[in-house]
PDB file of C-alpha atoms in Angstrom:
ATOM      1  CA  MET A   1       0.033  -0.011   0.331  1.00 41.00           C
ATOM      2  CA  SER A   2       1.259   3.437  -0.876  1.00 41.00           C
ATOM      3  CA  MET A   3       2.261   5.770   1.714  1.00 40.00           C
ATOM      4  CA  ARG A   4      -0.960   8.213   1.023  1.00 41.00           C
ATOM      5  CA  GLY A   5      -2.898   5.002   1.188  1.00 42.00           C
ATOM      6  CA  LEU A   6      -1.784   4.225   4.709  1.00 37.00           C
ATOM      7  CA  ILE A   7      -2.314   7.939   5.716  1.00 37.00           C
ATOM      8  CA  VAL A   8      -5.814   7.842   4.516  1.00 37.00           C
ATOM      9  CA  SER A   9      -6.510   4.807   6.320  1.00 37.00           C
ATOM     10  CA  ALA A  10      -5.183   5.812   9.489  1.00 37.00           C
ATOM     11  CA  VAL A  11      -7.096   8.936   9.469  1.00 34.00           C
ATOM     12  CA  CYS A  12     -10.061   7.128   8.370  1.00 38.00           C
ATOM     13  CA  ALA A  13      -9.744   4.635  11.314  1.00 38.00           C
ATOM     14  CA  LEU A  14      -9.281   7.671  14.197  1.00 35.00           C
ATOM     15  CA  PRO A  15     -12.438   7.560  16.253  1.00 34.00           C
ATOM     16  CA  ILE A  16     -12.821  11.236  15.864  1.00 30.00           C
ATOM     17  CA  GLY A  17     -16.600  11.282  15.564  1.00 30.00           C
ATOM     18  CA  ILE A  18     -16.881  12.008  12.185  1.00 31.00           C
ATOM     19  CA  ALA A  19     -19.207   9.876   9.732  1.00 35.00           C
ATOM     20  CA  GLY A  20     -16.274   9.030   7.663  1.00 36.00           C
ATOM     21  CA  CYS A  21     -13.396  10.425   5.174  1.00 36.00           C
ATOM     22  CA  ALA A  22     -14.126  12.273   2.254  1.00 37.00           C
ATOM     23  CA  HIS A  23     -11.526  10.208   0.190  1.00 38.00           C
ATOM     24  CA  HIS A  24     -11.278   6.495   0.532  1.00 38.00           C
ATOM     25  CA  HIS A  25      -8.229   4.601  -1.257  1.00 38.00           C
ATOM     26  CA  TYR A  26      -8.820   1.072  -2.322  1.00 39.00           C
ATOM     27  CA  HIS A  27      -6.150  -1.122  -4.342  1.00 38.00           C
ATOM     28  CA  GLU A  28      -7.374  -3.233  -7.255  1.00 43.00           C
ATOM     29  CA  ASP A  29      -4.505  -5.680  -6.395  1.00 41.00           C
ATOM     30  CA  TYR A  30      -5.497  -6.273  -2.717  1.00 47.00           C
ATOM     31  CA  ARG A  31      -9.023  -8.077  -2.941  1.00 58.00           C
ATOM     32  CA  GLU A  32     -10.207 -10.712   0.147  1.00 68.00           C
ATOM     33  CA  ARG A  33     -12.713 -13.061  -1.004  1.00 80.00           C
ATOM     34  CA  VAL A  34     -15.269 -13.342   1.518  1.00 80.00           C
ATOM     35  CA  VAL A  35     -18.344 -15.930   1.437  1.00 91.00           C
ATOM     36  CA  VAL A  36     -20.361 -16.225   3.914  1.00 94.00           C
ATOM     37  CA  ALA A  37     -23.555 -18.379   4.871  1.00 93.00           C
ATOM     38  CA  GLU A  38     -26.084 -15.928   5.457  1.00 94.00           C
ATOM     39  CA  PRO A  39     -27.135 -13.006   3.241  1.00 96.00           C
ATOM     40  CA  PRO A  40     -26.319  -9.679   4.465  1.00 96.00           C
ATOM     41  CA  PRO A  41     -29.326  -7.496   5.979  1.00 97.00           C
ATOM     42  CA  PRO A  42     -30.944  -4.990   3.428  1.00 97.00           C
ATOM     43  CA  ASP A  43     -28.787  -1.966   2.158  1.00 96.00           C
ATOM     44  CA  ARG A  44     -29.618   0.998   3.831  1.00 97.00           C
ATOM     45  CA  VAL A  45     -30.872   3.828   1.891  1.00 96.00           C
ATOM     46  CA  GLU A  46     -27.775   6.756   1.760  1.00 97.00           C
ATOM     47  CA  VAL A  47     -28.653  10.234   0.664  1.00 95.00           C
ATOM     48  CA  TYR A  48     -25.742  11.471  -1.108  1.00 94.00           C
ATOM     49  CA  GLY A  49     -26.800  14.975  -3.053  1.00 94.00           C
ATOM     50  CA  VAL A  50     -24.746  16.238  -5.833  1.00 97.00           C
ATOM     51  CA  ALA A  51     -21.039  15.258  -6.849  1.00 97.00           C
ATOM     52  CA  PRO A  52     -18.526  17.337  -5.683  1.00 97.00           C
ATOM     53  CA  SER A  53     -17.205  18.077  -9.384  1.00 96.00           C
ATOM     54  CA  PRO A  54     -17.769  16.174 -12.689  1.00 93.00           C
ATOM     55  CA  HIS A  55     -15.037  14.113 -11.978  1.00 93.00           C
ATOM     56  CA  HIS A  56     -16.543  12.294  -8.863  1.00 95.00           C
ATOM     57  CA  TYR A  57     -19.070   9.548  -8.724  1.00 95.00           C
ATOM     58  CA  TRP A  58     -20.746   7.419  -5.981  1.00 97.00           C
ATOM     59  CA  VAL A  59     -20.027   4.526  -4.678  1.00 97.00           C
ATOM     60  CA  ASN A  60     -22.861   2.608  -2.728  1.00 97.00           C
ATOM     61  CA  GLY A  61     -22.033   1.737   1.147  1.00 98.00           C
ATOM     62  CA  HIS A  62     -22.117  -1.904   1.594  1.00 97.00           C
ATOM     63  CA  TRP A  63     -22.499  -4.117   4.670  1.00 96.00           C
ATOM     64  CA  VAL A  64     -18.761  -6.199   5.674  1.00 95.00           C
ATOM     65  CA  ARG A  65     -18.557  -9.187   7.595  1.00 92.00           C
ATOM     66  CA  ARG A  66     -16.793  -8.450  11.132  1.00 90.00           C
ATOM     67  CA  ASP A  67     -16.474 -11.582  13.326  1.00 86.00           C
ATOM     68  CA  ARG A  68     -19.904 -12.967  13.531  1.00 86.00           C
ATOM     69  CA  GLY A  69     -21.842  -9.927  12.507  1.00 94.00           C
ATOM     70  CA  TRP A  70     -22.446  -7.165  10.196  1.00 97.00           C
ATOM     71  CA  ASP A  71     -20.873  -3.226  10.162  1.00 97.00           C
ATOM     72  CA  TRP A  72     -21.997  -1.028   7.348  1.00 97.00           C
ATOM     73  CA  ARG A  73     -19.442   0.754   5.390  1.00 97.00           C
ATOM     74  CA  PRO A  74     -20.704   4.224   3.830  1.00 98.00           C
ATOM     75  CA  GLY A  75     -21.204   5.101   0.642  1.00 98.00           C
ATOM     76  CA  TYR A  76     -18.592   7.735  -0.444  1.00 97.00           C
ATOM     77  CA  TRP A  77     -17.591  10.275  -3.799  1.00 97.00           C
ATOM     78  CA  ASP A  78     -14.528   9.251  -5.390  1.00 96.00           C
ATOM     79  CA  ARG A  79     -12.715  10.691  -8.175  1.00 95.00           C
ATOM     80  CA  ARG A  80     -12.946   9.322 -11.589  1.00 93.00           C
ATOM     81  CA  PRO A  81     -10.031   7.477 -13.088  1.00 92.00           C
ATOM     82  CA  ALA A  82      -7.893   9.374 -15.618  1.00 88.00           C
ATOM     83  CA  ARG A  83      -8.533   6.799 -18.160  1.00 85.00           C
ATOM     84  CA  GLY A  84     -11.936   8.213 -19.075  1.00 79.00           C
ATOM     85  CA  GLY A  85     -15.119   6.547 -20.328  1.00 83.00           C
ATOM     86  CA  GLY A  86     -16.523   3.306 -18.888  1.00 90.00           C
ATOM     87  CA  GLU A  87     -19.548   2.692 -16.707  1.00 93.00           C
ATOM     88  CA  TYR A  88     -18.783   1.836 -13.001  1.00 95.00           C
ATOM     89  CA  VAL A  89     -20.398  -1.112 -11.689  1.00 97.00           C
ATOM     90  CA  GLN A  90     -21.440  -1.218  -8.092  1.00 96.00           C
ATOM     91  CA  GLY A  91     -20.224  -3.488  -5.255  1.00 96.00           C
ATOM     92  CA  HIS A  92     -22.645  -6.052  -4.577  1.00 95.00           C
ATOM     93  CA  TRP A  93     -23.386  -9.459  -2.613  1.00 96.00           C
ATOM     94  CA  VAL A  94     -24.535 -12.394  -5.004  1.00 96.00           C
ATOM     95  CA  ARG A  95     -25.647 -15.868  -3.722  1.00 96.00           C
ATOM     96  CA  GLY A  96     -23.576 -18.943  -5.052  1.00 94.00           C
ATOM     97  CA  GLY A  97     -23.438 -22.689  -4.329  1.00 93.00           C
ATOM     98  CA  ARG A  98     -21.052 -21.811  -1.228  1.00 92.00           C
ATOM     99  CA  GLY A  99     -22.794 -19.155   0.290  1.00 96.00           C
ATOM    100  CA  TYR A 100     -22.911 -15.131  -0.341  1.00 96.00           C
ATOM    101  CA  GLU A 101     -19.909 -13.638  -1.929  1.00 96.00           C
ATOM    102  CA  TYR A 102     -19.305  -9.912  -2.456  1.00 94.00           C
ATOM    103  CA  ILE A 103     -18.422  -8.644  -5.545  1.00 95.00           C
ATOM    104  CA  ASP A 104     -15.829  -5.491  -5.408  1.00 94.00           C
ATOM    105  CA  GLY A 105     -17.081  -2.237  -7.441  1.00 95.00           C
ATOM    106  CA  HIS A 106     -15.056  -2.036 -10.477  1.00 95.00           C
ATOM    107  CA  TRP A 107     -15.049   0.032 -13.890  1.00 94.00           C
ATOM    108  CA  ARG A 108     -16.478  -1.952 -17.173  1.00 94.00           C
ATOM    109  CA  TYR A 109     -14.856  -0.370 -20.175  1.00 91.00           C
TER     110      TYR A 109
END
């Protein structure tokens, strides 16, 4: 992980009483495959307003499995990749033969 990613992650983890950070940085090359037996709770409805700029897109919040329970990871605005074009496919849970698996959000070109 880059130094910037570490700093952003550390700042976001601080218990300072805010709902979340303005920018999240996730790397495509680090994906943990998560398969669970039970489905996640229904998604929460999030109000996200207008994008900060035309270069931003909304990433929906989603449920994350933690120990024996579920935690909600709130949605956030992120910057579009410099590559341009394409369509952002939101992350989502799918049911498979072994249980429910989370498929990360990604760009489809």
